[in-house]
PDB file of C-alpha atoms in Angstrom:
ATOM      1  CA  MET A  30      78.440 160.940 157.737  1.00 52.00           C
ATOM      2  CA  SER A  31      77.527 158.575 160.592  1.00 54.00           C
ATOM      3  CA  GLU A  32      74.004 160.089 160.778  1.00 66.00           C
ATOM      4  CA  LEU A  33      73.523 158.994 157.162  1.00 81.00           C
ATOM      5  CA  LEU A  34      74.391 155.353 157.840  1.00 88.00           C
ATOM      6  CA  GLY A  35      71.466 152.987 157.999  1.00 88.00           C
ATOM      7  CA  ALA A  36      71.379 149.837 160.114  1.00 87.00           C
ATOM      8  CA  ASP A  37      72.600 148.042 156.984  1.00 91.00           C
ATOM      9  CA  GLY A  38      75.690 150.297 156.825  1.00 90.00           C
ATOM     10  CA  VAL A  39      74.512 152.143 153.698  1.00 92.00           C
ATOM     11  CA  ALA A  40      74.789 155.943 153.670  1.00 94.00           C
ATOM     12  CA  ARG A  41      71.410 157.390 152.666  1.00 96.00           C
ATOM     13  CA  CYS A  42      69.370 160.532 153.054  1.00 95.00           C
ATOM     14  CA  SER A  43      68.171 160.306 156.670  1.00 93.00           C
ATOM     15  CA  TRP A  44      64.518 159.576 155.801  1.00 94.00           C
ATOM     16  CA  GLY A  45      65.650 156.592 153.713  1.00 95.00           C
ATOM     17  CA  ASN A  46      66.897 154.822 156.833  1.00 94.00           C
ATOM     18  CA  SER A  47      63.672 155.011 158.837  1.00 92.00           C
ATOM     19  CA  THR A  48      61.925 151.892 157.458  1.00 93.00           C
ATOM     20  CA  PRO A  49      62.776 149.085 155.024  1.00 94.00           C
ATOM     21  CA  ASP A  50      60.015 150.410 152.713  1.00 95.00           C
ATOM     22  CA  TYR A  51      61.653 153.837 152.656  1.00 95.00           C
ATOM     23  CA  ALA A  52      65.119 152.344 152.121  1.00 96.00           C
ATOM     24  CA  SER A  53      63.912 150.432 149.073  1.00 96.00           C
ATOM     25  CA  TYR A  54      62.040 153.453 147.668  1.00 97.00           C
ATOM     26  CA  HIS A  55      65.029 155.737 148.336  1.00 97.00           C
ATOM     27  CA  ASP A  56      67.544 153.329 146.820  1.00 97.00           C
ATOM     28  CA  GLU A  57      65.588 152.308 143.728  1.00 97.00           C
ATOM     29  CA  GLU A  58      63.127 155.059 142.783  1.00 97.00           C
ATOM     30  CA  TRP A  59      63.372 158.457 144.456  1.00 97.00           C
ATOM     31  CA  GLY A  60      65.279 160.876 142.261  1.00 96.00           C
ATOM     32  CA  VAL A  61      65.537 158.491 139.319  1.00 97.00           C
ATOM     33  CA  PRO A  62      64.457 160.245 136.097  1.00 97.00           C
ATOM     34  CA  LEU A  63      60.964 159.010 135.242  1.00 98.00           C
ATOM     35  CA  HIS A  64      59.238 159.469 131.911  1.00 98.00           C
ATOM     36  CA  GLY A  65      55.984 158.322 130.329  1.00 98.00           C
ATOM     37  CA  ARG A  66      52.437 159.610 130.504  1.00 98.00           C
ATOM     38  CA  ASP A  67      51.025 156.823 132.666  1.00 98.00           C
ATOM     39  CA  GLU A  68      54.046 156.732 134.969  1.00 98.00           C
ATOM     40  CA  LEU A  69      53.975 160.497 135.535  1.00 98.00           C
ATOM     41  CA  TYR A  70      50.200 160.497 135.966  1.00 98.00           C
ATOM     42  CA  GLU A  71      50.603 157.852 138.682  1.00 98.00           C
ATOM     43  CA  ARG A  72      53.134 160.011 140.493  1.00 98.00           C
ATOM     44  CA  LEU A  73      50.921 163.105 140.137  1.00 97.00           C
ATOM     45  CA  CYS A  74      48.069 161.178 141.727  1.00 98.00           C
ATOM     46  CA  LEU A  75      50.117 159.602 144.494  1.00 98.00           C
ATOM     47  CA  GLU A  76      51.736 162.910 145.424  1.00 97.00           C
ATOM     48  CA  SER A  77      48.256 164.478 145.567  1.00 97.00           C
ATOM     49  CA  PHE A  78      46.947 161.662 147.751  1.00 97.00           C
ATOM     50  CA  GLN A  79      49.983 162.089 150.011  1.00 96.00           C
ATOM     51  CA  SER A  80      49.149 165.735 150.719  1.00 92.00           C
ATOM     52  CA  GLY A  81      48.678 166.014 154.493  1.00 90.00           C
ATOM     53  CA  LEU A  82      49.719 162.403 155.090  1.00 93.00           C
ATOM     54  CA  SER A  83      52.957 160.499 155.499  1.00 93.00           C
ATOM     55  CA  TRP A  84      54.484 159.209 152.254  1.00 95.00           C
ATOM     56  CA  ILE A  85      54.868 155.773 153.875  1.00 96.00           C
ATOM     57  CA  THR A  86      51.055 155.526 153.991  1.00 96.00           C
ATOM     58  CA  ILE A  87      50.862 156.045 150.226  1.00 97.00           C
ATOM     59  CA  LEU A  88      53.872 153.865 149.490  1.00 97.00           C
ATOM     60  CA  ARG A  89      52.355 150.934 151.374  1.00 97.00           C
ATOM     61  CA  LYS A  90      49.019 151.359 149.558  1.00 98.00           C
ATOM     62  CA  ARG A  91      50.535 151.886 146.099  1.00 98.00           C
ATOM     63  CA  GLU A  92      49.552 148.491 144.678  1.00 98.00           C
ATOM     64  CA  SER A  93      45.987 149.010 145.878  1.00 98.00           C
ATOM     65  CA  PHE A  94      45.949 152.463 144.282  1.00 98.00           C
ATOM     66  CA  ARG A  95      47.166 150.945 141.021  1.00 98.00           C
ATOM     67  CA  LYS A  96      44.359 148.399 141.066  1.00 98.00           C
ATOM     68  CA  ALA A  97      41.706 150.945 142.063  1.00 98.00           C
ATOM     69  CA  PHE A  98      42.803 153.457 139.411  1.00 98.00           C
ATOM     70  CA  LYS A  99      43.196 151.031 136.487  1.00 98.00           C
ATOM     71  CA  GLN A 100      47.009 151.015 136.631  1.00 98.00           C
ATOM     72  CA  PHE A 101      46.863 154.818 136.360  1.00 98.00           C
ATOM     73  CA  LYS A 102      45.871 154.784 132.710  1.00 98.00           C
ATOM     74  CA  PRO A 103      44.544 158.357 132.384  1.00 98.00           C
ATOM     75  CA  VAL A 104      42.374 157.382 129.416  1.00 97.00           C
ATOM     76  CA  LYS A 105      40.514 154.918 131.665  1.00 98.00           C
ATOM     77  CA  VAL A 106      40.387 157.101 134.783  1.00 98.00           C
ATOM     78  CA  ALA A 107      39.068 160.083 132.777  1.00 98.00           C
ATOM     79  CA  LYS A 108      35.903 158.032 132.163  1.00 98.00           C
ATOM     80  CA  PHE A 109      35.227 157.386 135.858  1.00 98.00           C
ATOM     81  CA  GLY A 110      31.764 158.489 136.944  1.00 98.00           C
ATOM     82  CA  ASP A 111      29.752 158.744 140.141  1.00 98.00           C
ATOM     83  CA  ALA A 112      29.603 154.969 140.629  1.00 98.00           C
ATOM     84  CA  ASP A 113      33.404 154.758 140.412  1.00 98.00           C
ATOM     85  CA  VAL A 114      33.778 157.561 142.944  1.00 98.00           C
ATOM     86  CA  GLU A 115      31.456 155.732 145.349  1.00 98.00           C
ATOM     87  CA  ARG A 116      33.333 152.454 144.758  1.00 98.00           C
ATOM     88  CA  LEU A 117      36.614 154.202 145.584  1.00 98.00           C
ATOM     89  CA  MET A 118      35.103 155.847 148.665  1.00 98.00           C
ATOM     90  CA  GLN A 119      34.291 152.349 149.961  1.00 98.00           C
ATOM     91  CA  ASP A 120      37.753 150.928 149.180  1.00 98.00           C
ATOM     92  CA  ALA A 121      39.620 150.738 152.509  1.00 97.00           C
ATOM     93  CA  SER A 122      42.818 149.699 150.705  1.00 98.00           C
ATOM     94  CA  ILE A 123      43.352 153.271 149.438  1.00 98.00           C
ATOM     95  CA  VAL A 124      43.047 156.732 150.960  1.00 97.00           C
ATOM     96  CA  ARG A 125      39.329 157.502 150.887  1.00 97.00           C
ATOM     97  CA  ASN A 126      39.272 161.237 150.385  1.00 97.00           C
ATOM     98  CA  ARG A 127      36.574 162.429 147.990  1.00 98.00           C
ATOM     99  CA  ALA A 128      38.423 165.608 146.994  1.00 97.00           C
ATOM    100  CA  LYS A 129      41.568 163.642 146.149  1.00 98.00           C
ATOM    101  CA  ILE A 130      39.638 160.973 144.245  1.00 98.00           C
ATOM    102  CA  LEU A 131      37.828 163.641 142.233  1.00 98.00           C
ATOM    103  CA  ALA A 132      41.177 165.349 141.592  1.00 98.00           C
ATOM    104  CA  ALA A 133      42.633 162.127 140.169  1.00 98.00           C
ATOM    105  CA  ILE A 134      39.699 161.933 137.738  1.00 98.00           C
ATOM    106  CA  LYS A 135      39.820 165.630 136.857  1.00 98.00           C
ATOM    107  CA  ASN A 136      43.571 165.425 136.275  1.00 98.00           C
ATOM    108  CA  ALA A 137      43.134 162.424 133.981  1.00 98.00           C
ATOM    109  CA  GLN A 138      40.627 164.480 132.000  1.00 98.00           C
ATOM    110  CA  ALA A 139      43.076 167.394 131.907  1.00 98.00           C
ATOM    111  CA  ILE A 140      45.755 165.102 130.472  1.00 98.00           C
ATOM    112  CA  ALA A 141      43.356 164.149 127.670  1.00 95.00           C
ATOM    113  CA  SER A 142      42.981 167.796 126.693  1.00 96.00           C
ATOM    114  CA  LEU A 143      46.689 168.680 126.680  1.00 97.00           C
ATOM    115  CA  ASP A 144      48.183 170.068 123.482  1.00 96.00           C
ATOM    116  CA  THR A 145      51.603 168.700 124.445  1.00 96.00           C
ATOM    117  CA  PRO A 146      52.613 165.356 125.952  1.00 98.00           C
ATOM    118  CA  LEU A 147      52.423 165.282 129.774  1.00 98.00           C
ATOM    119  CA  ASP A 148      56.053 164.168 129.871  1.00 97.00           C
ATOM    120  CA  ASP A 149      57.211 167.251 127.911  1.00 98.00           C
ATOM    121  CA  LEU A 150      55.019 169.594 129.944  1.00 98.00           C
ATOM    122  CA  LEU A 151      56.237 168.404 133.354  1.00 98.00           C
ATOM    123  CA  TRP A 152      59.891 168.075 132.409  1.00 98.00           C
ATOM    124  CA  SER A 153      59.892 171.597 130.958  1.00 98.00           C
ATOM    125  CA  PHE A 154      60.010 172.795 134.592  1.00 98.00           C
ATOM    126  CA  ALA A 155      63.151 170.844 135.509  1.00 98.00           C
ATOM    127  CA  PRO A 156      65.800 173.386 136.462  1.00 96.00           C
ATOM    128  CA  ALA A 157      68.897 173.650 134.283  1.00 93.00           C
ATOM    129  CA  SER A 158      71.068 173.347 137.388  1.00 92.00           C
ATOM    130  CA  HIS A 159      70.444 172.345 140.980  1.00 91.00           C
ATOM    131  CA  ALA A 160      72.688 172.581 144.036  1.00 92.00           C
ATOM    132  CA  ARG A 161      73.214 169.404 146.023  1.00 95.00           C
ATOM    133  CA  PRO A 162      71.786 169.879 149.537  1.00 96.00           C
ATOM    134  CA  ALA A 163      74.323 169.371 152.329  1.00 94.00           C
ATOM    135  CA  SER A 164      71.618 168.040 154.666  1.00 93.00           C
ATOM    136  CA  MET A 165      67.864 167.470 154.698  1.00 92.00           C
ATOM    137  CA  SER A 166      67.405 170.884 156.335  1.00 94.00           C
ATOM    138  CA  ASP A 167      68.769 172.404 153.108  1.00 95.00           C
ATOM    139  CA  VAL A 168      66.084 170.767 150.953  1.00 95.00           C
ATOM    140  CA  PRO A 169      63.414 173.303 149.981  1.00 95.00           C
ATOM    141  CA  ALA A 170      59.682 172.607 150.146  1.00 95.00           C
ATOM    142  CA  ILE A 171      58.975 174.780 147.092  1.00 97.00           C
ATOM    143  CA  THR A 172      61.028 176.426 144.371  1.00 97.00           C
ATOM    144  CA  ASP A 173      60.376 178.950 141.637  1.00 97.00           C
ATOM    145  CA  GLU A 174      60.106 176.007 139.223  1.00 98.00           C
ATOM    146  CA  SER A 175      57.540 174.170 141.359  1.00 98.00           C
ATOM    147  CA  LYS A 176      55.502 177.383 141.674  1.00 98.00           C
ATOM    148  CA  ALA A 177      55.598 177.791 137.891  1.00 98.00           C
ATOM    149  CA  MET A 178      54.627 174.142 137.363  1.00 98.00           C
ATOM    150  CA  ALA A 179      51.681 174.423 139.755  1.00 98.00           C
ATOM    151  CA  LYS A 180      50.496 177.624 138.066  1.00 98.00           C
ATOM    152  CA  GLU A 181      50.713 176.100 134.588  1.00 98.00           C
ATOM    153  CA  LEU A 182      48.965 172.887 135.631  1.00 98.00           C
ATOM    154  CA  LYS A 183      46.153 174.882 137.243  1.00 98.00           C
ATOM    155  CA  LYS A 184      45.807 176.936 134.060  1.00 98.00           C
ATOM    156  CA  ARG A 185      45.449 173.668 132.133  1.00 98.00           C
ATOM    157  CA  GLY A 186      42.681 172.336 134.383  1.00 98.00           C
ATOM    158  CA  PHE A 187      44.665 170.275 136.885  1.00 98.00           C
ATOM    159  CA  VAL A 188      43.646 170.418 140.541  1.00 97.00           C
ATOM    160  CA  PHE A 189      45.113 169.529 143.953  1.00 96.00           C
ATOM    161  CA  LEU A 190      48.660 170.189 142.749  1.00 96.00           C
ATOM    162  CA  GLY A 191      50.174 173.138 144.559  1.00 96.00           C
ATOM    163  CA  PRO A 192      53.844 174.180 144.588  1.00 98.00           C
ATOM    164  CA  THR A 193      54.778 171.847 147.473  1.00 97.00           C
ATOM    165  CA  THR A 194      53.169 168.825 145.812  1.00 97.00           C
ATOM    166  CA  CYS A 195      54.796 169.773 142.513  1.00 98.00           C
ATOM    167  CA  TYR A 196      58.208 169.977 144.172  1.00 98.00           C
ATOM    168  CA  ALA A 197      57.713 166.562 145.759  1.00 97.00           C
ATOM    169  CA  LEU A 198      56.833 165.288 142.266  1.00 98.00           C
ATOM    170  CA  MET A 199      59.997 166.881 140.869  1.00 98.00           C
ATOM    171  CA  GLN A 200      62.087 165.153 143.543  1.00 97.00           C
ATOM    172  CA  ALA A 201      60.398 161.774 143.153  1.00 97.00           C
ATOM    173  CA  THR A 202      60.728 161.743 139.358  1.00 98.00           C
ATOM    174  CA  GLY A 203      64.316 162.953 139.141  1.00 97.00           C
ATOM    175  CA  MET A 204      63.574 166.419 137.773  1.00 98.00           C
ATOM    176  CA  VAL A 205      65.733 167.531 140.690  1.00 97.00           C
ATOM    177  CA  ASP A 206      68.247 165.439 142.605  1.00 96.00           C
ATOM    178  CA  ASP A 207      67.886 166.179 146.306  1.00 97.00           C
ATOM    179  CA  HIS A 208      69.952 163.271 147.590  1.00 96.00           C
ATOM    180  CA  VAL A 209      72.098 164.919 150.246  1.00 96.00           C
ATOM    181  CA  ALA A 210      75.884 165.093 150.177  1.00 95.00           C
ATOM    182  CA  GLY A 211      77.227 161.814 151.532  1.00 94.00           C
ATOM    183  CA  CYS A 212      74.253 159.745 150.371  1.00 96.00           C
ATOM    184  CA  PHE A 213      75.339 156.864 148.147  1.00 96.00           C
ATOM    185  CA  ARG A 214      72.752 157.986 145.551  1.00 96.00           C
ATOM    186  CA  ALA A 215      74.158 161.532 145.310  1.00 93.00           C
ATOM    187  CA  SER A 216      75.542 161.764 141.792  1.00 75.00           C
TER     188      SER A 216
END
């Protein structure tokens, strides 16, 4: 239990104690059930941008991402063209990765062509039951559900969303609760 205690005396998942930004994100957002097309699209995009980087980088640039991507309104982002891509490539306040920027646009377009609400589609992959991890080493990087989600999203035209990114999305949006035993957020 002592390894879970932060400097503030709060028992958290170990990563939640590493910076004040992480503590706030851990305590207020991570693992909280999230719904809504725009909200889930934002998380899809941010998890994609995080791929290969530290989450703290994305977390600290989140407000800039929101501004650059029109508050993650997929209807607006789906209309982005070459000039928008070049504008984003010049924006030092976000992660300037052309493949990830193009993926955010492509994924907004994919949302527009869905025959079911994004919320229903993503949440359909939430497992019926989930075992509480005893420690962070027990938290998987991928699951059968995240593999199925990635496969279905790819089939529907989404890009840059593999099983690992999908599992991170599931954790962040409360589709699974991976707060470790002893963490104050473990329900």
